[in-house]
PDB file of C-alpha atoms in Angstrom:
ATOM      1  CA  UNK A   1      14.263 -11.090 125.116  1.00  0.00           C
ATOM      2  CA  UNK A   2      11.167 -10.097 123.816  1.00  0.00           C
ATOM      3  CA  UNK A   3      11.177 -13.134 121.406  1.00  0.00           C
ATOM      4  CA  UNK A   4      11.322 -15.421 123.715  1.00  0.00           C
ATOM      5  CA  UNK A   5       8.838 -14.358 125.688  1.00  0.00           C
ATOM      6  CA  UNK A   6       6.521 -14.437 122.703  1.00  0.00           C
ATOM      7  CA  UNK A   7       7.546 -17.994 121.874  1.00  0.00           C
ATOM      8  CA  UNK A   8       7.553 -18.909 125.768  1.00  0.00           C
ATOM      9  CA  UNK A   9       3.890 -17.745 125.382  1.00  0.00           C
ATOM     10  CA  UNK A  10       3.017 -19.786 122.370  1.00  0.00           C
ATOM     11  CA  UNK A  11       4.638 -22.743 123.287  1.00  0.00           C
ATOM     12  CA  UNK A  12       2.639 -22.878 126.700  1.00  0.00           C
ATOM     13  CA  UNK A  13      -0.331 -22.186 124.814  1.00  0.00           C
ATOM     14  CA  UNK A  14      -0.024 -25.013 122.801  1.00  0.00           C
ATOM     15  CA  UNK A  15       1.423 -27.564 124.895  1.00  0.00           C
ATOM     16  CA  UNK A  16      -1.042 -26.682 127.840  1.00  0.00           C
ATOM     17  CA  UNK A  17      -4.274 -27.430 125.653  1.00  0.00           C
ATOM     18  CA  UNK A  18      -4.685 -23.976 124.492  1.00  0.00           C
ATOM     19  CA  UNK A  19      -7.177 -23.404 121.978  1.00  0.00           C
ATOM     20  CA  UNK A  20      -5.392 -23.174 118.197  1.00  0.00           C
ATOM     21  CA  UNK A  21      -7.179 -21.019 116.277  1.00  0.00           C
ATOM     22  CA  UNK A  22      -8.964 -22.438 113.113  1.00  0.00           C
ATOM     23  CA  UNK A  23     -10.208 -19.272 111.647  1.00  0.00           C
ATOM     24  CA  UNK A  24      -8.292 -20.085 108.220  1.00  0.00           C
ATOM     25  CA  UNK A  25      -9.173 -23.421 107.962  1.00  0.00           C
ATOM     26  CA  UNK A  26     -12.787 -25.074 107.377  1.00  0.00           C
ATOM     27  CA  UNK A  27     -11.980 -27.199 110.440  1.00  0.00           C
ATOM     28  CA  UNK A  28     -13.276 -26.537 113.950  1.00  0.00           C
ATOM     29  CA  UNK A  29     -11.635 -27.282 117.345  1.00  0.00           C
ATOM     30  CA  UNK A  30     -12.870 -29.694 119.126  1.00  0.00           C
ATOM     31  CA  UNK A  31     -12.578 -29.489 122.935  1.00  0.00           C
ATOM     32  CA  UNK A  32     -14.630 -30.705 126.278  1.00  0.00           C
ATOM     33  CA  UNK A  33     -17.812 -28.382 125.337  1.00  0.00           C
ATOM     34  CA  UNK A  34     -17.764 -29.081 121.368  1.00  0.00           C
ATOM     35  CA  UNK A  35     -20.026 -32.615 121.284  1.00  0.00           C
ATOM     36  CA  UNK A  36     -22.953 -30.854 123.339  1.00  0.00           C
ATOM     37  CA  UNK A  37     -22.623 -27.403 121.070  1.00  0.00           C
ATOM     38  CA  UNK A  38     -23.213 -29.788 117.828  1.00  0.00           C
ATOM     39  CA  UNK A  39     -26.145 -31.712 119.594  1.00  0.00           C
ATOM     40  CA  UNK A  40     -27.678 -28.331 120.196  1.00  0.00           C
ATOM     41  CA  UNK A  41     -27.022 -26.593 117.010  1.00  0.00           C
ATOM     42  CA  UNK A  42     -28.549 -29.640 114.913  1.00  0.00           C
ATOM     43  CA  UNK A  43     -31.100 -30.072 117.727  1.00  0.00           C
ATOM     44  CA  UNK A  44     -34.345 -31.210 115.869  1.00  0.00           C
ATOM     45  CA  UNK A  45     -32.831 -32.859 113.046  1.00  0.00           C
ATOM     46  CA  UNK A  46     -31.069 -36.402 112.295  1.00  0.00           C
ATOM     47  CA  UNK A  47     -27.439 -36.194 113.109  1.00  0.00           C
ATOM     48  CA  UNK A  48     -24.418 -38.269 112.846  1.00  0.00           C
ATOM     49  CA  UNK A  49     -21.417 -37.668 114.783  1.00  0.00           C
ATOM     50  CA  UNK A  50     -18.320 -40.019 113.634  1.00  0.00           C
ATOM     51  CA  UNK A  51     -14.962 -40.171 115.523  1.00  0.00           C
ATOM     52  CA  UNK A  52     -12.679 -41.436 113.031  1.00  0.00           C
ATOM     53  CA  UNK A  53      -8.531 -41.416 112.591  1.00  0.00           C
ATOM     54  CA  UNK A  54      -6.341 -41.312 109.649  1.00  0.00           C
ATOM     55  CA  UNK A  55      -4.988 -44.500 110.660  1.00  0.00           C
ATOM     56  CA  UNK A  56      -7.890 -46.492 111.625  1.00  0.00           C
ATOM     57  CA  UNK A  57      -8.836 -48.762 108.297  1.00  0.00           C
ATOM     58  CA  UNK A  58     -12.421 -49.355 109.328  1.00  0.00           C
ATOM     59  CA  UNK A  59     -12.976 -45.632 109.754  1.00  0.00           C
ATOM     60  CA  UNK A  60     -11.855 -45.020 106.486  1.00  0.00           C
ATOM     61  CA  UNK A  61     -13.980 -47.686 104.617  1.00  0.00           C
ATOM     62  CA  UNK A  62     -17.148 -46.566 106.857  1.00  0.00           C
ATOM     63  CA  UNK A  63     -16.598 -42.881 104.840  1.00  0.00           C
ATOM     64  CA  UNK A  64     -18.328 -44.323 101.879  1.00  0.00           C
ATOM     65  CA  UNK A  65     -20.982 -45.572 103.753  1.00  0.00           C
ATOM     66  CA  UNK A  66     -21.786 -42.160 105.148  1.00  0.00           C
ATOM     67  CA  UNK A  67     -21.659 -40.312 101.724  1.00  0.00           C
ATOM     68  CA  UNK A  68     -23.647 -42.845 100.376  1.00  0.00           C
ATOM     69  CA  UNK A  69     -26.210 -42.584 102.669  1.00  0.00           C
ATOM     70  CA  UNK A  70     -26.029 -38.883 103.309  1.00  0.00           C
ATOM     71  CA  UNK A  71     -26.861 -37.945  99.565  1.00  0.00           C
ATOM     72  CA  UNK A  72     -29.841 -40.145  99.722  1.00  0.00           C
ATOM     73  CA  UNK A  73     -31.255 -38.286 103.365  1.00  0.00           C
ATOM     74  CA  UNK A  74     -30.189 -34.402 102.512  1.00  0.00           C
ATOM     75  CA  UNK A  75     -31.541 -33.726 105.586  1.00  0.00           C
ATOM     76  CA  UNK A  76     -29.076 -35.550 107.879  1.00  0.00           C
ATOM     77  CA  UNK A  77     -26.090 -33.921 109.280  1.00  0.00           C
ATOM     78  CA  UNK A  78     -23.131 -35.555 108.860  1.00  0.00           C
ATOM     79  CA  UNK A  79     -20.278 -34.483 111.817  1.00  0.00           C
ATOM     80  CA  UNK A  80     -17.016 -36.138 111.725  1.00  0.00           C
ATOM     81  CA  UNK A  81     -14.131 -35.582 114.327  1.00  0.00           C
ATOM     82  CA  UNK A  82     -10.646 -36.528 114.022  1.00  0.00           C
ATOM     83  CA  UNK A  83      -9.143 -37.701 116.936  1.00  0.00           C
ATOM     84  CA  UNK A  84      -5.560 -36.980 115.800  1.00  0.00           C
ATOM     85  CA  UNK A  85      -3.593 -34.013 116.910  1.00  0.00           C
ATOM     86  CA  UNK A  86      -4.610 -30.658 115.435  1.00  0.00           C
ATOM     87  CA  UNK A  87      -0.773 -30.675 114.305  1.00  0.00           C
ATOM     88  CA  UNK A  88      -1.174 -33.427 111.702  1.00  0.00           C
ATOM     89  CA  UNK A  89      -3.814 -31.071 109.854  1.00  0.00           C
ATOM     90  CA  UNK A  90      -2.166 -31.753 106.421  1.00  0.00           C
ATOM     91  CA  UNK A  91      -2.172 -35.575 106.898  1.00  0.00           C
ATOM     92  CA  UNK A  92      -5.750 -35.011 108.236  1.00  0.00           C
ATOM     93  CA  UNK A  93      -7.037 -33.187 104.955  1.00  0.00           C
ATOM     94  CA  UNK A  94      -5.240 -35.137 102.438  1.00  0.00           C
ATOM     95  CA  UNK A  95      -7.473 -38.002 104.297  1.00  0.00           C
ATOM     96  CA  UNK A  96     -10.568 -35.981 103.936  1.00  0.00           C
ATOM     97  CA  UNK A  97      -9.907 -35.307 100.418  1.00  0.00           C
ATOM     98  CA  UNK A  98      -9.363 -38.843  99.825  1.00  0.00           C
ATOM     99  CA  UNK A  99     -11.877 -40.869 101.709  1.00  0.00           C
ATOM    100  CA  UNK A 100     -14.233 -38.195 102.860  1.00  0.00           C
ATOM    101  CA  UNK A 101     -18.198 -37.642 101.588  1.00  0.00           C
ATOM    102  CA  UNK A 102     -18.707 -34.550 100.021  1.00  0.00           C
ATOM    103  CA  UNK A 103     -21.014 -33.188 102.608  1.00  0.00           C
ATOM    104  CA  UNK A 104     -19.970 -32.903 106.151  1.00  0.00           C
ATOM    105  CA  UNK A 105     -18.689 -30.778 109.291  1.00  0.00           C
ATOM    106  CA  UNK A 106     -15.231 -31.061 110.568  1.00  0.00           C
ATOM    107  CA  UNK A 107     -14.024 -31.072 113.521  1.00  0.00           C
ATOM    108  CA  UNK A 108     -10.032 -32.602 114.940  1.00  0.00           C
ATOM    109  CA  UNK A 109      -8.888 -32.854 118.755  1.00  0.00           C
ATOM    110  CA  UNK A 110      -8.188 -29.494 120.070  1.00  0.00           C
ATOM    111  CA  UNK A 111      -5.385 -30.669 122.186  1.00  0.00           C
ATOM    112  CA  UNK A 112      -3.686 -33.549 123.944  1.00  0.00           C
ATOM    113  CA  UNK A 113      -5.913 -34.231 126.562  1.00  0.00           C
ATOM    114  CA  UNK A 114      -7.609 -36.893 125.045  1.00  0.00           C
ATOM    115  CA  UNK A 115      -9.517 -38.256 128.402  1.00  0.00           C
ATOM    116  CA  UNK A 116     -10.823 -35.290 128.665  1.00  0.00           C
ATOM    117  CA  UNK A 117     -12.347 -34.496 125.601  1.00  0.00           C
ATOM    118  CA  UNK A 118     -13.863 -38.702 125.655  1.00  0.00           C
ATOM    119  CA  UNK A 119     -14.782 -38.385 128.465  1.00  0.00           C
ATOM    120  CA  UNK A 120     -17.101 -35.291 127.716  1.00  0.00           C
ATOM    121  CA  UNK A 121     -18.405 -37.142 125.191  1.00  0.00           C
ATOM    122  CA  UNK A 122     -19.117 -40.391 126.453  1.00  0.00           C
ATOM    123  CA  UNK A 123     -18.222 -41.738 130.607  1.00  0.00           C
ATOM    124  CA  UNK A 124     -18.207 -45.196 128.826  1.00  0.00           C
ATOM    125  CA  UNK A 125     -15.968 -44.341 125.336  1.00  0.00           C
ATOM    126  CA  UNK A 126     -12.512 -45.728 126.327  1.00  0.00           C
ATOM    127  CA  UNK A 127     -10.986 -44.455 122.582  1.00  0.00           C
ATOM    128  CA  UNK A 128     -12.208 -47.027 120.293  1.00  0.00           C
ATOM    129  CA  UNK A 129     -12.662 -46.445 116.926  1.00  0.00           C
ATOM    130  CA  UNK A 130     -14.544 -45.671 114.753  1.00  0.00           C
ATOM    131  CA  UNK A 131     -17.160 -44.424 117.200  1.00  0.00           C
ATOM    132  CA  UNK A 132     -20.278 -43.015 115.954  1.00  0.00           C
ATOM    133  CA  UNK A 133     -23.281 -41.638 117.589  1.00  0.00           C
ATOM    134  CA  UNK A 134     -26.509 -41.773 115.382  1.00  0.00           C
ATOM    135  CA  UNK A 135     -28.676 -38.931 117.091  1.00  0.00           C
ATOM    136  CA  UNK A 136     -32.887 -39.007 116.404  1.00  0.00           C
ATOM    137  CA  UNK A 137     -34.817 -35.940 115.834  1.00  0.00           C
ATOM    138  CA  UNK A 138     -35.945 -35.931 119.307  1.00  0.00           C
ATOM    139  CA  UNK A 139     -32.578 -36.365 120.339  1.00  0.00           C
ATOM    140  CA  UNK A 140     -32.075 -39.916 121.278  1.00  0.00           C
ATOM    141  CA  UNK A 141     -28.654 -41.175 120.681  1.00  0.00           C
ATOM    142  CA  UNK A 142     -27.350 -44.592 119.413  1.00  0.00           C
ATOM    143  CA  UNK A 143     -23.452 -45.172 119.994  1.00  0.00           C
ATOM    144  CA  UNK A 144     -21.623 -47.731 117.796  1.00  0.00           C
ATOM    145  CA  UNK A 145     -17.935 -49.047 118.388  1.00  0.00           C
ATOM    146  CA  UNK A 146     -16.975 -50.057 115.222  1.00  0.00           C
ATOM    147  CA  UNK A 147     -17.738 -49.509 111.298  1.00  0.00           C
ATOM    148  CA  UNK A 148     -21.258 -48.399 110.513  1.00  0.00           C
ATOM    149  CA  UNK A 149     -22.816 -50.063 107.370  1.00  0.00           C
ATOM    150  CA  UNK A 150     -25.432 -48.947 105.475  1.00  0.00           C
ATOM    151  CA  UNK A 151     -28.227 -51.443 106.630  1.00  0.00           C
ATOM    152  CA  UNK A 152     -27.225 -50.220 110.131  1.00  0.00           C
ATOM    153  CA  UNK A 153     -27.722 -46.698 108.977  1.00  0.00           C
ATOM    154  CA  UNK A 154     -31.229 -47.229 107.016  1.00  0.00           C
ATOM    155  CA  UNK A 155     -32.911 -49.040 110.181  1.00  0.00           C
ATOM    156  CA  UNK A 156     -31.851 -46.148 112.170  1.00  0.00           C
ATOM    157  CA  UNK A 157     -33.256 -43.917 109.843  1.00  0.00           C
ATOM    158  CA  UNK A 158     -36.513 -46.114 109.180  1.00  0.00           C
ATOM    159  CA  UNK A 159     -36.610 -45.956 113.290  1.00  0.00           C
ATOM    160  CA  UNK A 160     -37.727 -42.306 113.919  1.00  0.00           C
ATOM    161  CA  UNK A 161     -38.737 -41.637 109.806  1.00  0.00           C
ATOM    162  CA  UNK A 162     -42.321 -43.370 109.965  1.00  0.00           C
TER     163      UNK A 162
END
């Protein structure tokens, strides 16, 4: 009895949106508050946030773009979220591992909710991807549907860098 109320638990904790724990992983959970705690912790300095999927192609290609640019600026943050389910974390990492710069935060869907956590982010973001938000200094934000070059990426820079 007692073993099924412990798996009663954890199944509603899951399947209700619960929070999983990600204290063994270098991944964080990302959930309705998680896009406004990044903007304030890198508050003051040039920040990308990328919403990517292991099955999106252009989000893939736009990886290189961002490690590319990120080692020339060292002192841009680079903040990508998968917007898969935190239960494909394997597929996820083999992704990172694969396609991902070397220097970046990461972040995955906390649960199933998706609306929700979009709609935190963005009232207008209807799930396309990649999405990107290239945040200034001061805190101005630039969103981008689709992949992100480099030239894109340089004038932004150039824009708040004079």
């Amino acid at each position: 009895m007692k073993k099924q109320i412990i798996l009663l638990f954890l199944f509603c904790v899951f399947v209700l949106g619960g929070r999983v724990s990600a204290a063994d992983t270098q991944e964080h959970a990302f959930d309705e508050t998680s896009f406004q705690e990044i903007l304030h912790k890198e508050k003051g300095r040039p920040l990308i946030v990328n919403f990517w999927s292991y099955d999106c192609v252009p989000c893939l290609a736009e990886m290189a773009e961002f490690d590319h640019f990120t080692q020339q600026h060292d002192d841009v943050m680079l903040t990508l979220v998968s917007t898969d389910p935190w239960d494909q974390m394997k597929r996820i990492r083999r992704t990172l591992a694969k396609y991902g710069p070397q220097r970046f935060e990461s972040w995955v869907f906390a649960h199933a909710f998706i609306e929700k956590i979009r709609f935190s982010v963005d009232r207008k973001w209807r799930g396309q991807l990649p999405r990107t938000y290239l945040v200034d200094p001061d805190g101005m934000r630039h969103s981008l549907t689709g992949a992100v070059d480099g030239d894109r990426l340089d004038q932004w820079y150039k824009g708040f860098s004079k």
